[in-house]
Coordinates of C-alpha atoms and ligand atoms in Angstrom, one line a residue:
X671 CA 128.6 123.0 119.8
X672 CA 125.3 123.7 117.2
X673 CA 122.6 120.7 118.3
X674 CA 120.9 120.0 115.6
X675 CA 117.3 121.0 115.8
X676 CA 115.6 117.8 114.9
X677 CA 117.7 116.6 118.7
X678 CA 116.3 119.6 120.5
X679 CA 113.0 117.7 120.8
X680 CA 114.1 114.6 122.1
X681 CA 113.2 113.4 125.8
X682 CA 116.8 112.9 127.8
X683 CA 117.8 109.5 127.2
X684 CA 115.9 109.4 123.8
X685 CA 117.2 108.4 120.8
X686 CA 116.5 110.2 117.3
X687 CA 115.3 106.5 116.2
X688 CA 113.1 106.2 119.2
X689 CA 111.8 109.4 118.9
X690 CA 110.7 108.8 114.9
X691 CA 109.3 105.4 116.0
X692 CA 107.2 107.4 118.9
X693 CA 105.4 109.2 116.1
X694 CA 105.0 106.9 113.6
X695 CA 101.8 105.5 112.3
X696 CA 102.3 102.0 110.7
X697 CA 99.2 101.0 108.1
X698 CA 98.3 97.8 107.3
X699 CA 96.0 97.2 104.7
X700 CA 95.1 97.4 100.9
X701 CA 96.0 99.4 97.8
X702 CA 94.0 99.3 94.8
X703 CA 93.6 101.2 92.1
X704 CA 90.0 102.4 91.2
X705 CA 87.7 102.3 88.0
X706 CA 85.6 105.2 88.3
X707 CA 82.4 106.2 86.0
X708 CA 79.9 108.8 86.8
X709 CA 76.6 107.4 86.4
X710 CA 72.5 109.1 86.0
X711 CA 71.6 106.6 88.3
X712 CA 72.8 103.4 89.6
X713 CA 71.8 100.2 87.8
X714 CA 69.4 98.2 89.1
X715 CA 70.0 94.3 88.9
X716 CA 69.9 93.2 85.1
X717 CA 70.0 96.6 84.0
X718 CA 72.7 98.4 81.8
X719 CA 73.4 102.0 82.3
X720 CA 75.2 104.4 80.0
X721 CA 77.6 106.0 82.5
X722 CA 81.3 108.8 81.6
X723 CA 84.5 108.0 80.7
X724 CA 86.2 105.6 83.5
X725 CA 89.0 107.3 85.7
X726 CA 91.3 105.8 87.4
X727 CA 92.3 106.6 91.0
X728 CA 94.2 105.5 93.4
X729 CA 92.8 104.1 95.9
X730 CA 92.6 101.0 98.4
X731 CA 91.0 101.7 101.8
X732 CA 94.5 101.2 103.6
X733 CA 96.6 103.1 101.2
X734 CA 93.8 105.5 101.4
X735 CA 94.1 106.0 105.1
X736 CA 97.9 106.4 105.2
X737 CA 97.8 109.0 102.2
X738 CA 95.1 110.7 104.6
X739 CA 97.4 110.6 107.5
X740 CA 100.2 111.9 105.9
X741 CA 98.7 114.4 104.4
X742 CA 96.9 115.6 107.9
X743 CA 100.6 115.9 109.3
X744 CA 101.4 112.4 110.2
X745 CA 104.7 109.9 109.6
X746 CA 103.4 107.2 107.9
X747 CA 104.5 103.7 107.1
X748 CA 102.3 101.5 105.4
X749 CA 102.3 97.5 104.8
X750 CA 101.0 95.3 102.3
X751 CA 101.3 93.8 99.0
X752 CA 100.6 95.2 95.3
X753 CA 101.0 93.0 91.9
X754 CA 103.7 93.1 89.8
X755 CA 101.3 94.9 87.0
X756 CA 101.4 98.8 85.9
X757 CA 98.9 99.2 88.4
X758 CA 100.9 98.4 91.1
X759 CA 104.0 100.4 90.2
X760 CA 101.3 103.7 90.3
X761 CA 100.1 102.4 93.6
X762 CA 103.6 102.7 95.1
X763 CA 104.7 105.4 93.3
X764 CA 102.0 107.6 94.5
X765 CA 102.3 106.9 98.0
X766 CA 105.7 108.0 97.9
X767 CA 104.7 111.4 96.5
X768 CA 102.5 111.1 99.8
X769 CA 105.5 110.7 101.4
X770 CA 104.5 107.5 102.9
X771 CA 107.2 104.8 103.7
X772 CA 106.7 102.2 101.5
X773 CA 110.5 99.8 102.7
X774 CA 108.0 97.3 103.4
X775 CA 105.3 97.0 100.6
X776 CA 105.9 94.2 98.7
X777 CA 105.2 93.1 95.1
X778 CA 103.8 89.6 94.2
X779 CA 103.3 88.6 90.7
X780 CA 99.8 88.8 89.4
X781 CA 97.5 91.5 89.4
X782 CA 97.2 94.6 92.0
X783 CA 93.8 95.2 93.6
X784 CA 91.1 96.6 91.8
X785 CA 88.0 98.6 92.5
X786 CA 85.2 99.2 90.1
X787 CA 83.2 102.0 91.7
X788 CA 79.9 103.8 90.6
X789 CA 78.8 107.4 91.3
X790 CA 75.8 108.9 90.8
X791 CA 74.6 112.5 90.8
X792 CA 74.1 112.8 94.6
X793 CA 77.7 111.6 95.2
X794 CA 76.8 107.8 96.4
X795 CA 78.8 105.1 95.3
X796 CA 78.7 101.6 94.6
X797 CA 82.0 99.5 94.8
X798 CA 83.1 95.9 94.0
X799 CA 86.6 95.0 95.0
X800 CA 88.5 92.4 93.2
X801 CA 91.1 92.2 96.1
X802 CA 94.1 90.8 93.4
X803 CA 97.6 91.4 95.2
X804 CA 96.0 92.2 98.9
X805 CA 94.0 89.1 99.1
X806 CA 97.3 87.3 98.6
X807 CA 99.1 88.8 101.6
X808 CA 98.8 86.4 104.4
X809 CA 100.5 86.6 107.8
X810 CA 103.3 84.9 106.9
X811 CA 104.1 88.2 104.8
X812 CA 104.3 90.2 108.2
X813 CA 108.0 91.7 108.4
X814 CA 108.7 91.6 111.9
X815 CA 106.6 94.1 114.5
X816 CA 109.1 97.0 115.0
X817 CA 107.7 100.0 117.6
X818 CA 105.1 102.6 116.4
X819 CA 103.3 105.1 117.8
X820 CA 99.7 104.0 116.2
X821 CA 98.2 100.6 114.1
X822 CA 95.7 101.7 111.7
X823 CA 93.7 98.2 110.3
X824 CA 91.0 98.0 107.9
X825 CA 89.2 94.7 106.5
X826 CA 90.3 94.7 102.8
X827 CA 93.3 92.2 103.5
X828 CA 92.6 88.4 104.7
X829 CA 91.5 88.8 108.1
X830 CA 94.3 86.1 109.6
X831 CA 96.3 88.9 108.4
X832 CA 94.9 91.7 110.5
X833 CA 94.6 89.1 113.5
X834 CA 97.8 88.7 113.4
X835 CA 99.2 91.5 112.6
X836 CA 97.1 93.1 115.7
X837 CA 98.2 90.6 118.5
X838 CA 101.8 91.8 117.9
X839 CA 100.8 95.1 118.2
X840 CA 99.0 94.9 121.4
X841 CA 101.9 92.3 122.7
X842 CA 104.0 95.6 122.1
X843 CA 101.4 98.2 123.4
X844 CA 100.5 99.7 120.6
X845 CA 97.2 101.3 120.3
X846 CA 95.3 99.6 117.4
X847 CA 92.6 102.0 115.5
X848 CA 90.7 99.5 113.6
X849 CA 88.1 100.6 110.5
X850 CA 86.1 97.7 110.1
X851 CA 85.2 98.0 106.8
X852 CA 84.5 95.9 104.9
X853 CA 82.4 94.3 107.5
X854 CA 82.6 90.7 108.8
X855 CA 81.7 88.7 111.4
X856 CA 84.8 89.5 114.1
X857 CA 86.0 87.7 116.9
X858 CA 85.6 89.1 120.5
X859 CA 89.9 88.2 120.9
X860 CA 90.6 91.0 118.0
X861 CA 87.6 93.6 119.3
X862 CA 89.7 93.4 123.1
X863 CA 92.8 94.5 121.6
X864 CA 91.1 97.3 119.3
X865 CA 92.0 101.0 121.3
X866 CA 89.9 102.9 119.2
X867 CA 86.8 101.8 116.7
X868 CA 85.7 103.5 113.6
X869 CA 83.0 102.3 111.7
X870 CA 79.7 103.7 109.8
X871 CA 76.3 103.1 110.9
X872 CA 75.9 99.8 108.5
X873 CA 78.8 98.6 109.5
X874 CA 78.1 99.4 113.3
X875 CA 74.1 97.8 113.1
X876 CA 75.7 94.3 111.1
X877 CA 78.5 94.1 114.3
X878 CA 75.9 94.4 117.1
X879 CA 72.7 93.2 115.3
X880 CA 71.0 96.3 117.1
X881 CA 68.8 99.0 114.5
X882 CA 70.7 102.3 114.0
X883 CA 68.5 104.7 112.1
X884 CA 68.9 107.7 115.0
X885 CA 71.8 109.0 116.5
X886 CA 70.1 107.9 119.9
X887 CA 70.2 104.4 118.6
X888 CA 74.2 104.6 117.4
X889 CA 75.0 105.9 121.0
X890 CA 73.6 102.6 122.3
X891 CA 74.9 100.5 119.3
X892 CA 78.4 102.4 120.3
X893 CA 78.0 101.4 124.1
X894 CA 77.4 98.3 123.3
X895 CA 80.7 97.7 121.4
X896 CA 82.7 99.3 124.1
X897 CA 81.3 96.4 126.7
X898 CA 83.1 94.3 124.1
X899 CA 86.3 96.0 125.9
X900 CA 86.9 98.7 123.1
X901 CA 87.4 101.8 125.3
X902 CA 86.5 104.4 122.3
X903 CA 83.8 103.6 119.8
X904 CA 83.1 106.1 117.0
X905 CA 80.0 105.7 114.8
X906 CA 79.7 108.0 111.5
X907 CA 76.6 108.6 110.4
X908 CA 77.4 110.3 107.3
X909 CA 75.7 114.0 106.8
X910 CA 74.2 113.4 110.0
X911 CA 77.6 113.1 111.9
X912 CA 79.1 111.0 114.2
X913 CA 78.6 109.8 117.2
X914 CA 81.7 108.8 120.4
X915 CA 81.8 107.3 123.3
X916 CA 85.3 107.3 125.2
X917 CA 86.0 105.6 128.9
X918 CA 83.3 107.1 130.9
X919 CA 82.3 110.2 128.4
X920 CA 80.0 110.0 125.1
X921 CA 79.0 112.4 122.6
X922 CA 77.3 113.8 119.0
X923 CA 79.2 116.2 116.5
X924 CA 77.5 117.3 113.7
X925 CA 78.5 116.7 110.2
X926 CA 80.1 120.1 108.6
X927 CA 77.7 121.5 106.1
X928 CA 79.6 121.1 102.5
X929 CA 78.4 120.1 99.0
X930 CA 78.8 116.7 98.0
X931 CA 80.5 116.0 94.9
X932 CA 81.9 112.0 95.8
X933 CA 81.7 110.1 99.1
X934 CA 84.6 108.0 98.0
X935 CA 87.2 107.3 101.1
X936 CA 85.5 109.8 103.1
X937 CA 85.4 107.4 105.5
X938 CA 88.9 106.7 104.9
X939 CA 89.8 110.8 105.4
X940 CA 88.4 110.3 108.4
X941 CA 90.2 107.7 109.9
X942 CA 93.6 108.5 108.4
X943 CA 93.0 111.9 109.9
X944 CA 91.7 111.0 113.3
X945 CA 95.3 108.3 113.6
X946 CA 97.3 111.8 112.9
X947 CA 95.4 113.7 115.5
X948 CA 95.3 111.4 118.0
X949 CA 99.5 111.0 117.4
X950 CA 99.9 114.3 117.7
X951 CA 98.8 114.4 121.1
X952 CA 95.3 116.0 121.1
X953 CA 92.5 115.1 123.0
X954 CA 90.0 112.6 121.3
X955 CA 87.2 115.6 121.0
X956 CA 89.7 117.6 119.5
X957 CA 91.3 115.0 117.0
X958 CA 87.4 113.9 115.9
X959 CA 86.7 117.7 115.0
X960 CA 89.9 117.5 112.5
X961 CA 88.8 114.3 111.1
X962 CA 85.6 115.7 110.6
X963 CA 86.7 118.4 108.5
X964 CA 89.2 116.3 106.5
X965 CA 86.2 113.9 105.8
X966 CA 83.8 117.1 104.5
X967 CA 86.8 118.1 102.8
X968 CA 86.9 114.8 100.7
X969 CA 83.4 114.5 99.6
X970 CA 83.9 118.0 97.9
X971 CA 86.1 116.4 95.4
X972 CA 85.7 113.3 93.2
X973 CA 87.9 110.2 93.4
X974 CA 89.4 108.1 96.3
X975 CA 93.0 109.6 97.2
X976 CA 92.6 113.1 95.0
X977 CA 90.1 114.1 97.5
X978 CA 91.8 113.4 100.7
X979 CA 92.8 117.0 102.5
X980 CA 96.4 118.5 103.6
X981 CA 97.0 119.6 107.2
X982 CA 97.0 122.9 106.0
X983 CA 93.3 122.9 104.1
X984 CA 91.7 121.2 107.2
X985 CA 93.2 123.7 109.7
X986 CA 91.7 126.6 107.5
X987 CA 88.5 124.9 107.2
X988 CA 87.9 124.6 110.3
X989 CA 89.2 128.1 111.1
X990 CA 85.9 129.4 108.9
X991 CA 83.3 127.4 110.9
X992 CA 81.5 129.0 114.0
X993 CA 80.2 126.2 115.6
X994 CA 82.5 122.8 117.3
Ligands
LIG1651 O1 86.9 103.4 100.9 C1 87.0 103.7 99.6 C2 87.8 102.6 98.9 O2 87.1 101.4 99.0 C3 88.1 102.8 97.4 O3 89.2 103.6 97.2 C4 88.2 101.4 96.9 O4 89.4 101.1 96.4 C5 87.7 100.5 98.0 O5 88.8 99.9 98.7

């Protein structure tokens, strides 16, 4: 009898629905679509600038870091809410094209989220959020916690929301990979359920109150989030890197050397990358390196989810670099 060869990688007593769940990463998080304009320099307050024609994007740091993973090889699900306006139709419709699961999205009358972003010649942004659709999706919108093999959790949806959302998972044992951004004061219950922490050096100095202006001081800012009882802490540092620590081991990787066009969801590449590497069963060192190169990749192109890299594109980049 011909076994199908999707069966022939399935553990003995497996089923093909238990082996799908074991590799699935489950998003939770925001969609929005961004207003983008190119600017000579960003306004100061009171100021008016003459900026380009606007572009929209999609964007959304959680839909973001679920096009990200699937794009970097993963099987990606993401949850959350968009309105019922044009916006919010593109939103889903282009993470379909992602081939993103989107069963559970939901769509609530009113607006979608919205981004108005700024970006000026050296690729810096500036970005307001009007949250619309995602600020509505409260924890009673949870559809009930089914198996995955990764949470990925940013901070653009009400934060009962995440909390929620994150004690089910680790009630389950699922690993959580939380990107605290945008930042906000977080309790020490959510930071003891968090596997794996991603965050920026801002975003890292606000948390711990501790000055991060070296990769020296990171390391310690890093250390001192994993005494919180996260067991691996990684601190970007933009072009200067990033910094890990991991159980008992702790490192620096340099930032690949690229020219920066847009810094948009970089930080999102990243993380969306780093959730696919880790599910595909690499070691953390190994799975940072890929999400290093899917974040250079992004800031080499303009917009939020444009920019975000294919397996493919990352596996070639990193092919060409001699050094990590
Ligand atoms: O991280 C970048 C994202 O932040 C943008 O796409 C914008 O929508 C905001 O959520």
């Amino acid at each position: 009898m011909a076994i199908p060869v999707a069966l022939c990688f399935l553990m003995v007593g497996e089923s093909l629905a238990d082996h799908l769940m074991s590799q699935l990463i489950r998003v939770v998080g925001s969609l929005n679509m961004d207003l983008v304009v190119q600017v000579p320099h960003q306004p100061i307050p009171g100021e008016t600038v003459l900026g380009s024609d606007y572009i929209t994007y999609p964007g959304g740091k959680g839909a973001n870091q679920a096009v990200a993973a699937a794009r970097a090889g993963g099987q990606v699900q993401m949850w959350g809410a968009i309105g019922s306006d044009g916006f919010g139709h593109s939103l889903r419709e282009n993470l379909q094209q992602n081939g993103v699961d989107t069963e559970q999205l939901q769509t609530f009358p009113g607006p979608s989220g919205l981004a108005l972003i700024t970006v000026d010649p050296s690729g810096q942004n500036r970005i307001v959020v009007s949250p619309g659709a995602n600020g509505r999706y409260t924890p009673e919108h949870l559809p009930p916690f089914t198996p995955a093999a990764l949470l990925l959790l940013q901070l653009e949806i009400p934060l009962p929301t995440v909390l929620a959302v994150a004690e089910q998972a680790f009630a389950q044992g699922i690993p959580i990979l939380l990107n605290p951004a945008p930042i906000q004061p977080l309790p020490g219950s959510l930071l003891r359920q968090v596997r794996y922490l991603v965050l920026n050096e801002s975003e890292a100095a606000q948390l711990t109150q501790l000055p991060i202006e070296t990769s020296a001081q990171a390391l310690i800012a890093a250390q001192r989030l994993q005494e919180q009882g996260i067991p691996s802490v990684m601190i970007t540092l933009g072009g200067a890197g990033l910094v890990w620590v991991d159980g008992v081991e702790k490192g620096y990787l340099p930032a690949y050397r690229v020219p920066v066009v847009d810094t948009t969801a970089a930080g999102d590449g990243f993380c969306g990358a780093l959730a696919a590497g880790l599910v595909a069963g690499g070691s953390l060192k190994q799975a940072l390196r890929f999400a290093s190169a899917a974040a250079a990749l992004a800031v080499t192109r303009a917009g939020a989810q444009p920019s975000l890299a294919h397996r493919a594109e990352i596996e070639a980049f990193l092919a060409e670099q001699r050094y990590f």
